[in-house]
Amino acid sequence: QHLIFANLLRKKIRTALTIGSFAVALFLFGILAVVRGAFSGLVDAAGADRLLVTSMVSFIESLPVSYRDRLLRIPGVKQVTSMKMTPGFYQDERNSFGLVAIDVENHRAMYPEFIIPDDQWAAFAADREGCIVGEALAKKFHWKIGERIPVLSRGETWEFNIRGIYRGRQPQHDADDFWYQRKLREEKVPRSKGYAGWYIVRVVHPDHAAQVVKAIDQEFANSAWETRTGTEKAFLAAVVKQMGNVEFLILSIGGVVFFTLLLVTGNTMAIAVRER
């Protein structure tokens, strides 16, 4: 043991650099593990009994609000709500996030994984210019309940009153959203009146999801606004896939880091042997 420590301390710079190489490699492995966990957690957090109904043309295309009642009449459908997202900026265009217009009447019941105090939700529902922000977003911009904040969207400045802050029941639940009332969006953007972005449908039982998906798309086939329906998990997995093969990228980077670490270790050992 004494000889081992004596040999390590004989070349202090080499020992420090070798230890530093191991530390950097372990740090990179940790970062890769966190990134991989974030992407997989996004998909795993999806509700097993929720479906997304979007336009056949594009996800950003709107669907009529009249579709809600027709969706509720389809066998196997339990609940329906809608969303519409537009880009928003706070103070600077680098501070971007999504402004999500929601249906106040049924959004909370659709997403029980988000925790919002009853009094905050009631204040939000009573205020046309109210909003609810995610805990992570509130921390990022140091927002507090009761503040009135300006948000730039579509070249205009919209002002909102922060009426509540929500958090997820689990760490993987997204807490970066900015919710406001769909009725306010219709006032700010008159051409959007009568239209919703996409629909979220809760089925009676997850095992019946495939039949409900087929029934929904058949219901709106050959209409002016045909639909594309799928499970929430499949939709999020497709979004992650569009960002590239994350799994392959992480494994490739990890392989390069590990190979480099072997080279550094082998070179250090070879020099030590030659010196001895």
PDB file of N, CA, C and O in Angstrom, residues 103-159:
ATOM      1  N   ASP A 103     -59.417  24.685 -22.378  1.00  0.00           N
ATOM      2  CA  ASP A 103     -60.814  24.757 -21.957  1.00  0.00           C
ATOM      3  C   ASP A 103     -60.851  24.668 -20.435  1.00  0.00           C
ATOM      4  O   ASP A 103     -60.520  23.623 -19.861  1.00  0.00           O
ATOM      5  N   VAL A 104     -61.245  25.743 -19.799  1.00  0.00           N
ATOM      6  CA  VAL A 104     -61.239  25.782 -18.334  1.00  0.00           C
ATOM      7  C   VAL A 104     -62.172  24.722 -17.744  1.00  0.00           C
ATOM      8  O   VAL A 104     -61.893  24.144 -16.690  1.00  0.00           O
ATOM      9  N   GLU A 105     -63.267  24.433 -18.442  1.00  0.00           N
ATOM     10  CA  GLU A 105     -64.296  23.558 -17.884  1.00  0.00           C
ATOM     11  C   GLU A 105     -63.811  22.126 -17.661  1.00  0.00           C
ATOM     12  O   GLU A 105     -64.286  21.448 -16.735  1.00  0.00           O
ATOM     13  N   ASN A 106     -62.906  21.629 -18.500  1.00  0.00           N
ATOM     14  CA  ASN A 106     -62.568  20.202 -18.405  1.00  0.00           C
ATOM     15  C   ASN A 106     -61.074  19.883 -18.464  1.00  0.00           C
ATOM     16  O   ASN A 106     -60.702  18.719 -18.452  1.00  0.00           O
ATOM     17  N   HIS A 107     -60.240  20.886 -18.522  1.00  0.00           N
ATOM     18  CA  HIS A 107     -58.802  20.629 -18.629  1.00  0.00           C
ATOM     19  C   HIS A 107     -58.255  19.974 -17.361  1.00  0.00           C
ATOM     20  O   HIS A 107     -57.461  19.026 -17.425  1.00  0.00           O
ATOM     21  N   ARG A 108     -58.670  20.457 -16.223  1.00  0.00           N
ATOM     22  CA  ARG A 108     -58.132  19.957 -14.962  1.00  0.00           C
ATOM     23  C   ARG A 108     -58.480  18.483 -14.747  1.00  0.00           C
ATOM     24  O   ARG A 108     -57.654  17.699 -14.264  1.00  0.00           O
ATOM     25  N   ALA A 109     -59.700  18.102 -15.126  1.00  0.00           N
ATOM     26  CA  ALA A 109     -60.110  16.706 -14.971  1.00  0.00           C
ATOM     27  C   ALA A 109     -59.350  15.785 -15.921  1.00  0.00           C
ATOM     28  O   ALA A 109     -59.127  14.610 -15.614  1.00  0.00           O
ATOM     29  N   MET A 110     -58.921  16.321 -17.054  1.00  0.00           N
ATOM     30  CA  MET A 110     -58.207  15.509 -18.038  1.00  0.00           C
ATOM     31  C   MET A 110     -56.781  15.210 -17.589  1.00  0.00           C
ATOM     32  O   MET A 110     -56.202  14.181 -17.953  1.00  0.00           O
ATOM     33  N   TYR A 111     -56.190  16.098 -16.805  1.00  0.00           N
ATOM     34  CA  TYR A 111     -54.792  15.932 -16.393  1.00  0.00           C
ATOM     35  C   TYR A 111     -54.671  15.925 -14.863  1.00  0.00           C
ATOM     36  O   TYR A 111     -54.184  16.889 -14.257  1.00  0.00           O
ATOM     37  N   PRO A 112     -55.096  14.847 -14.217  1.00  0.00           N
ATOM     38  CA  PRO A 112     -55.016  14.779 -12.754  1.00  0.00           C
ATOM     39  C   PRO A 112     -53.593  14.676 -12.234  1.00  0.00           C
ATOM     40  O   PRO A 112     -53.376  14.824 -11.027  1.00  0.00           O
ATOM     41  N   GLU A 113     -52.617  14.436 -13.122  1.00  0.00           N
ATOM     42  CA  GLU A 113     -51.231  14.355 -12.661  1.00  0.00           C
ATOM     43  C   GLU A 113     -50.642  15.717 -12.320  1.00  0.00           C
ATOM     44  O   GLU A 113     -49.543  15.809 -11.762  1.00  0.00           O
ATOM     45  N   PHE A 114     -51.359  16.798 -12.667  1.00  0.00           N
ATOM     46  CA  PHE A 114     -50.910  18.143 -12.322  1.00  0.00           C
ATOM     47  C   PHE A 114     -51.659  18.623 -11.076  1.00  0.00           C
ATOM     48  O   PHE A 114     -52.894  18.578 -11.026  1.00  0.00           O
ATOM     49  N   ILE A 115     -50.925  19.099 -10.081  1.00  0.00           N
ATOM     50  CA  ILE A 115     -51.511  19.530  -8.810  1.00  0.00           C
ATOM     51  C   ILE A 115     -51.685  21.048  -8.820  1.00  0.00           C
ATOM     52  O   ILE A 115     -50.714  21.797  -8.972  1.00  0.00           O
ATOM     53  N   ILE A 116     -52.933  21.488  -8.656  1.00  0.00           N
ATOM     54  CA  ILE A 116     -53.261  22.914  -8.613  1.00  0.00           C
ATOM     55  C   ILE A 116     -54.232  23.132  -7.448  1.00  0.00           C
ATOM     56  O   ILE A 116     -55.293  22.497  -7.411  1.00  0.00           O
ATOM     57  N   PRO A 117     -53.915  23.985  -6.494  1.00  0.00           N
ATOM     58  CA  PRO A 117     -54.845  24.252  -5.381  1.00  0.00           C
ATOM     59  C   PRO A 117     -56.197  24.749  -5.896  1.00  0.00           C
ATOM     60  O   PRO A 117     -56.276  25.481  -6.891  1.00  0.00           O
ATOM     61  N   ASP A 118     -57.265  24.361  -5.208  1.00  0.00           N
ATOM     62  CA  ASP A 118     -58.620  24.714  -5.636  1.00  0.00           C
ATOM     63  C   ASP A 118     -58.834  26.224  -5.711  1.00  0.00           C
ATOM     64  O   ASP A 118     -59.481  26.726  -6.638  1.00  0.00           O
ATOM     65  N   ASP A 119     -58.303  26.961  -4.742  1.00  0.00           N
ATOM     66  CA  ASP A 119     -58.519  28.406  -4.744  1.00  0.00           C
ATOM     67  C   ASP A 119     -57.812  29.077  -5.919  1.00  0.00           C
ATOM     68  O   ASP A 119     -58.328  30.034  -6.505  1.00  0.00           O
ATOM     69  N   GLN A 120     -56.639  28.560  -6.298  1.00  0.00           N
ATOM     70  CA  GLN A 120     -55.922  29.121  -7.437  1.00  0.00           C
ATOM     71  C   GLN A 120     -56.670  28.834  -8.746  1.00  0.00           C
ATOM     72  O   GLN A 120     -56.765  29.704  -9.613  1.00  0.00           O
ATOM     73  N   TRP A 121     -57.196  27.626  -8.853  1.00  0.00           N
ATOM     74  CA  TRP A 121     -57.938  27.302 -10.078  1.00  0.00           C
ATOM     75  C   TRP A 121     -59.215  28.139 -10.174  1.00  0.00           C
ATOM     76  O   TRP A 121     -59.585  28.610 -11.259  1.00  0.00           O
ATOM     77  N   ALA A 122     -59.889  28.347  -9.052  1.00  0.00           N
ATOM     78  CA  ALA A 122     -61.103  29.157  -9.051  1.00  0.00           C
ATOM     79  C   ALA A 122     -60.800  30.598  -9.458  1.00  0.00           C
ATOM     80  O   ALA A 122     -61.559  31.224 -10.208  1.00  0.00           O
ATOM     81  N   ALA A 123     -59.684  31.134  -8.969  1.00  0.00           N
ATOM     82  CA  ALA A 123     -59.299  32.502  -9.338  1.00  0.00           C
ATOM     83  C   ALA A 123     -58.969  32.590 -10.816  1.00  0.00           C
ATOM     84  O   ALA A 123     -59.308  33.578 -11.486  1.00  0.00           O
ATOM     85  N   PHE A 124     -58.322  31.558 -11.345  1.00  0.00           N
ATOM     86  CA  PHE A 124     -57.999  31.509 -12.773  1.00  0.00           C
ATOM     87  C   PHE A 124     -59.268  31.453 -13.618  1.00  0.00           C
ATOM     88  O   PHE A 124     -59.412  32.175 -14.610  1.00  0.00           O
ATOM     89  N   ALA A 125     -60.229  30.615 -13.220  1.00  0.00           N
ATOM     90  CA  ALA A 125     -61.467  30.467 -13.982  1.00  0.00           C
ATOM     91  C   ALA A 125     -62.293  31.748 -13.978  1.00  0.00           C
ATOM     92  O   ALA A 125     -63.022  32.034 -14.942  1.00  0.00           O
ATOM     93  N   ALA A 126     -62.174  32.551 -12.918  1.00  0.00           N
ATOM     94  CA  ALA A 126     -62.967  33.775 -12.802  1.00  0.00           C
ATOM     95  C   ALA A 126     -62.326  34.973 -13.502  1.00  0.00           C
ATOM     96  O   ALA A 126     -62.976  36.010 -13.664  1.00  0.00           O
ATOM     97  N   ASP A 127     -61.084  34.849 -13.908  1.00  0.00           N
ATOM     98  CA  ASP A 127     -60.353  35.974 -14.510  1.00  0.00           C
ATOM     99  C   ASP A 127     -60.065  35.671 -15.978  1.00  0.00           C
ATOM    100  O   ASP A 127     -59.281  34.778 -16.293  1.00  0.00           O
ATOM    101  N   ARG A 128     -60.694  36.412 -16.871  1.00  0.00           N
ATOM    102  CA  ARG A 128     -60.497  36.177 -18.303  1.00  0.00           C
ATOM    103  C   ARG A 128     -59.036  36.347 -18.717  1.00  0.00           C
ATOM    104  O   ARG A 128     -58.564  35.669 -19.629  1.00  0.00           O
ATOM    105  N   GLU A 129     -58.309  37.220 -18.048  1.00  0.00           N
ATOM    106  CA  GLU A 129     -56.901  37.455 -18.368  1.00  0.00           C
ATOM    107  C   GLU A 129     -55.970  36.693 -17.425  1.00  0.00           C
ATOM    108  O   GLU A 129     -54.782  36.951 -17.384  1.00  0.00           O
ATOM    109  N   GLY A 130     -56.523  35.756 -16.703  1.00  0.00           N
ATOM    110  CA  GLY A 130     -55.711  34.971 -15.787  1.00  0.00           C
ATOM    111  C   GLY A 130     -54.915  33.891 -16.502  1.00  0.00           C
ATOM    112  O   GLY A 130     -55.212  33.514 -17.643  1.00  0.00           O
ATOM    113  N   CYS A 131     -53.902  33.375 -15.827  1.00  0.00           N
ATOM    114  CA  CYS A 131     -53.094  32.289 -16.378  1.00  0.00           C
ATOM    115  C   CYS A 131     -52.587  31.428 -15.231  1.00  0.00           C
ATOM    116  O   CYS A 131     -52.549  31.854 -14.073  1.00  0.00           O
ATOM    117  N   ILE A 132     -52.232  30.210 -15.569  1.00  0.00           N
ATOM    118  CA  ILE A 132     -51.588  29.283 -14.633  1.00  0.00           C
ATOM    119  C   ILE A 132     -50.292  28.834 -15.270  1.00  0.00           C
ATOM    120  O   ILE A 132     -50.270  28.415 -16.432  1.00  0.00           O
ATOM    121  N   VAL A 133     -49.207  28.911 -14.521  1.00  0.00           N
ATOM    122  CA  VAL A 133     -47.888  28.573 -15.066  1.00  0.00           C
ATOM    123  C   VAL A 133     -47.302  27.391 -14.307  1.00  0.00           C
ATOM    124  O   VAL A 133     -47.626  27.156 -13.139  1.00  0.00           O
ATOM    125  N   GLY A 134     -46.440  26.664 -14.990  1.00  0.00           N
ATOM    126  CA  GLY A 134     -45.765  25.536 -14.368  1.00  0.00           C
ATOM    127  C   GLY A 134     -44.744  25.996 -13.344  1.00  0.00           C
ATOM    128  O   GLY A 134     -44.184  27.109 -13.438  1.00  0.00           O
ATOM    129  N   GLU A 135     -44.494  25.141 -12.375  1.00  0.00           N
ATOM    130  CA  GLU A 135     -43.562  25.469 -11.298  1.00  0.00           C
ATOM    131  C   GLU A 135     -42.172  25.777 -11.843  1.00  0.00           C
ATOM    132  O   GLU A 135     -41.517  26.731 -11.411  1.00  0.00           O
ATOM    133  N   ALA A 136     -41.709  24.992 -12.824  1.00  0.00           N
ATOM    134  CA  ALA A 136     -40.378  25.217 -13.395  1.00  0.00           C
ATOM    135  C   ALA A 136     -40.306  26.548 -14.130  1.00  0.00           C
ATOM    136  O   ALA A 136     -39.305  27.269 -14.049  1.00  0.00           O
ATOM    137  N   LEU A 137     -41.381  26.891 -14.855  1.00  0.00           N
ATOM    138  CA  LEU A 137     -41.411  28.162 -15.587  1.00  0.00           C
ATOM    139  C   LEU A 137     -41.445  29.339 -14.613  1.00  0.00           C
ATOM    140  O   LEU A 137     -40.778  30.359 -14.844  1.00  0.00           O
ATOM    141  N   ALA A 138     -42.201  29.207 -13.551  1.00  0.00           N
ATOM    142  CA  ALA A 138     -42.282  30.283 -12.555  1.00  0.00           C
ATOM    143  C   ALA A 138     -40.923  30.524 -11.889  1.00  0.00           C
ATOM    144  O   ALA A 138     -40.523  31.673 -11.654  1.00  0.00           O
ATOM    145  N   LYS A 139     -40.207  29.449 -11.593  1.00  0.00           N
ATOM    146  CA  LYS A 139     -38.884  29.594 -10.984  1.00  0.00           C
ATOM    147  C   LYS A 139     -37.898  30.235 -11.952  1.00  0.00           C
ATOM    148  O   LYS A 139     -37.049  31.035 -11.558  1.00  0.00           O
ATOM    149  N   LYS A 140     -38.008  29.869 -13.210  1.00  0.00           N
ATOM    150  CA  LYS A 140     -37.084  30.401 -14.217  1.00  0.00           C
ATOM    151  C   LYS A 140     -37.177  31.919 -14.333  1.00  0.00           C
ATOM    152  O   LYS A 140     -36.161  32.612 -14.426  1.00  0.00           O
ATOM    153  N   PHE A 141     -38.409  32.441 -14.319  1.00  0.00           N
ATOM    154  CA  PHE A 141     -38.609  33.880 -14.506  1.00  0.00           C
ATOM    155  C   PHE A 141     -38.954  34.604 -13.193  1.00  0.00           C
ATOM    156  O   PHE A 141     -39.276  35.784 -13.224  1.00  0.00           O
ATOM    157  N   HIS A 142     -38.890  33.878 -12.067  1.00  0.00           N
ATOM    158  CA  HIS A 142     -39.154  34.461 -10.748  1.00  0.00           C
ATOM    159  C   HIS A 142     -40.554  35.079 -10.676  1.00  0.00           C
ATOM    160  O   HIS A 142     -40.752  36.165 -10.119  1.00  0.00           O
ATOM    161  N   TRP A 143     -41.531  34.376 -11.233  1.00  0.00           N
ATOM    162  CA  TRP A 143     -42.911  34.845 -11.197  1.00  0.00           C
ATOM    163  C   TRP A 143     -43.571  34.460  -9.882  1.00  0.00           C
ATOM    164  O   TRP A 143     -43.295  33.417  -9.298  1.00  0.00           O
ATOM    165  N   LYS A 144     -44.478  35.333  -9.441  1.00  0.00           N
ATOM    166  CA  LYS A 144     -45.242  35.079  -8.219  1.00  0.00           C
ATOM    167  C   LYS A 144     -46.734  35.195  -8.523  1.00  0.00           C
ATOM    168  O   LYS A 144     -47.142  35.902  -9.451  1.00  0.00           O
ATOM    169  N   ILE A 145     -47.527  34.511  -7.730  1.00  0.00           N
ATOM    170  CA  ILE A 145     -48.981  34.595  -7.884  1.00  0.00           C
ATOM    171  C   ILE A 145     -49.429  36.031  -7.594  1.00  0.00           C
ATOM    172  O   ILE A 145     -49.003  36.649  -6.626  1.00  0.00           O
ATOM    173  N   GLY A 146     -50.280  36.561  -8.462  1.00  0.00           N
ATOM    174  CA  GLY A 146     -50.765  37.931  -8.326  1.00  0.00           C
ATOM    175  C   GLY A 146     -50.064  38.916  -9.238  1.00  0.00           C
ATOM    176  O   GLY A 146     -50.566  40.041  -9.439  1.00  0.00           O
ATOM    177  N   GLU A 147     -48.929  38.529  -9.801  1.00  0.00           N
ATOM    178  CA  GLU A 147     -48.212  39.423 -10.714  1.00  0.00           C
ATOM    179  C   GLU A 147     -48.962  39.570 -12.031  1.00  0.00           C
ATOM    180  O   GLU A 147     -49.653  38.651 -12.472  1.00  0.00           O
ATOM    181  N   ARG A 148     -48.802  40.722 -12.654  1.00  0.00           N
ATOM    182  CA  ARG A 148     -49.314  40.953 -14.012  1.00  0.00           C
ATOM    183  C   ARG A 148     -48.103  41.047 -14.932  1.00  0.00           C
ATOM    184  O   ARG A 148     -47.238  41.913 -14.743  1.00  0.00           O
ATOM    185  N   ILE A 149     -48.024  40.138 -15.892  1.00  0.00           N
ATOM    186  CA  ILE A 149     -46.827  40.040 -16.718  1.00  0.00           C
ATOM    187  C   ILE A 149     -47.164  40.274 -18.194  1.00  0.00           C
ATOM    188  O   ILE A 149     -48.222  39.866 -18.674  1.00  0.00           O
ATOM    189  N   PRO A 150     -46.261  40.927 -18.938  1.00  0.00           N
ATOM    190  CA  PRO A 150     -46.454  41.096 -20.376  1.00  0.00           C
ATOM    191  C   PRO A 150     -45.792  39.938 -21.137  1.00  0.00           C
ATOM    192  O   PRO A 150     -44.673  39.533 -20.830  1.00  0.00           O
ATOM    193  N   VAL A 151     -46.492  39.406 -22.116  1.00  0.00           N
ATOM    194  CA  VAL A 151     -45.966  38.324 -22.943  1.00  0.00           C
ATOM    195  C   VAL A 151     -46.145  38.707 -24.403  1.00  0.00           C
ATOM    196  O   VAL A 151     -47.242  39.093 -24.827  1.00  0.00           O
ATOM    197  N   LEU A 152     -45.070  38.596 -25.173  1.00  0.00           N
ATOM    198  CA  LEU A 152     -45.121  38.929 -26.590  1.00  0.00           C
ATOM    199  C   LEU A 152     -45.525  37.692 -27.392  1.00  0.00           C
ATOM    200  O   LEU A 152     -44.913  36.638 -27.262  1.00  0.00           O
ATOM    201  N   SER A 153     -46.568  37.830 -28.208  1.00  0.00           N
ATOM    202  CA  SER A 153     -47.022  36.732 -29.052  1.00  0.00           C
ATOM    203  C   SER A 153     -47.639  37.291 -30.318  1.00  0.00           C
ATOM    204  O   SER A 153     -48.439  38.233 -30.264  1.00  0.00           O
ATOM    205  N   ARG A 154     -47.242  36.734 -31.451  1.00  0.00           N
ATOM    206  CA  ARG A 154     -47.758  37.165 -32.751  1.00  0.00           C
ATOM    207  C   ARG A 154     -47.568  38.665 -32.977  1.00  0.00           C
ATOM    208  O   ARG A 154     -48.416  39.348 -33.542  1.00  0.00           O
ATOM    209  N   GLY A 155     -46.443  39.194 -32.504  1.00  0.00           N
ATOM    210  CA  GLY A 155     -46.139  40.601 -32.714  1.00  0.00           C
ATOM    211  C   GLY A 155     -46.900  41.548 -31.801  1.00  0.00           C
ATOM    212  O   GLY A 155     -46.765  42.768 -31.928  1.00  0.00           O
ATOM    213  N   GLU A 156     -47.696  41.015 -30.883  1.00  0.00           N
ATOM    214  CA  GLU A 156     -48.455  41.841 -29.961  1.00  0.00           C
ATOM    215  C   GLU A 156     -48.090  41.490 -28.520  1.00  0.00           C
ATOM    216  O   GLU A 156     -47.650  40.378 -28.240  1.00  0.00           O
ATOM    217  N   THR A 157     -48.313  42.441 -27.639  1.00  0.00           N
ATOM    218  CA  THR A 157     -48.055  42.207 -26.222  1.00  0.00           C
ATOM    219  C   THR A 157     -49.366  41.883 -25.513  1.00  0.00           C
ATOM    220  O   THR A 157     -50.302  42.681 -25.518  1.00  0.00           O
ATOM    221  N   TRP A 158     -49.420  40.677 -24.969  1.00  0.00           N
ATOM    222  CA  TRP A 158     -50.574  40.256 -24.188  1.00  0.00           C
ATOM    223  C   TRP A 158     -50.200  40.348 -22.713  1.00  0.00           C
ATOM    224  O   TRP A 158     -49.087  40.015 -22.329  1.00  0.00           O
ATOM    225  N   GLU A 159     -51.135  40.781 -21.888  1.00  0.00           N
ATOM    226  CA  GLU A 159     -50.880  40.872 -20.460  1.00  0.00           C
ATOM    227  C   GLU A 159     -51.738  39.854 -19.715  1.00  0.00           C
ATOM    228  O   GLU A 159     -52.932  39.703 -19.994  1.00  0.00           O
TER     229      GLU A 159
END
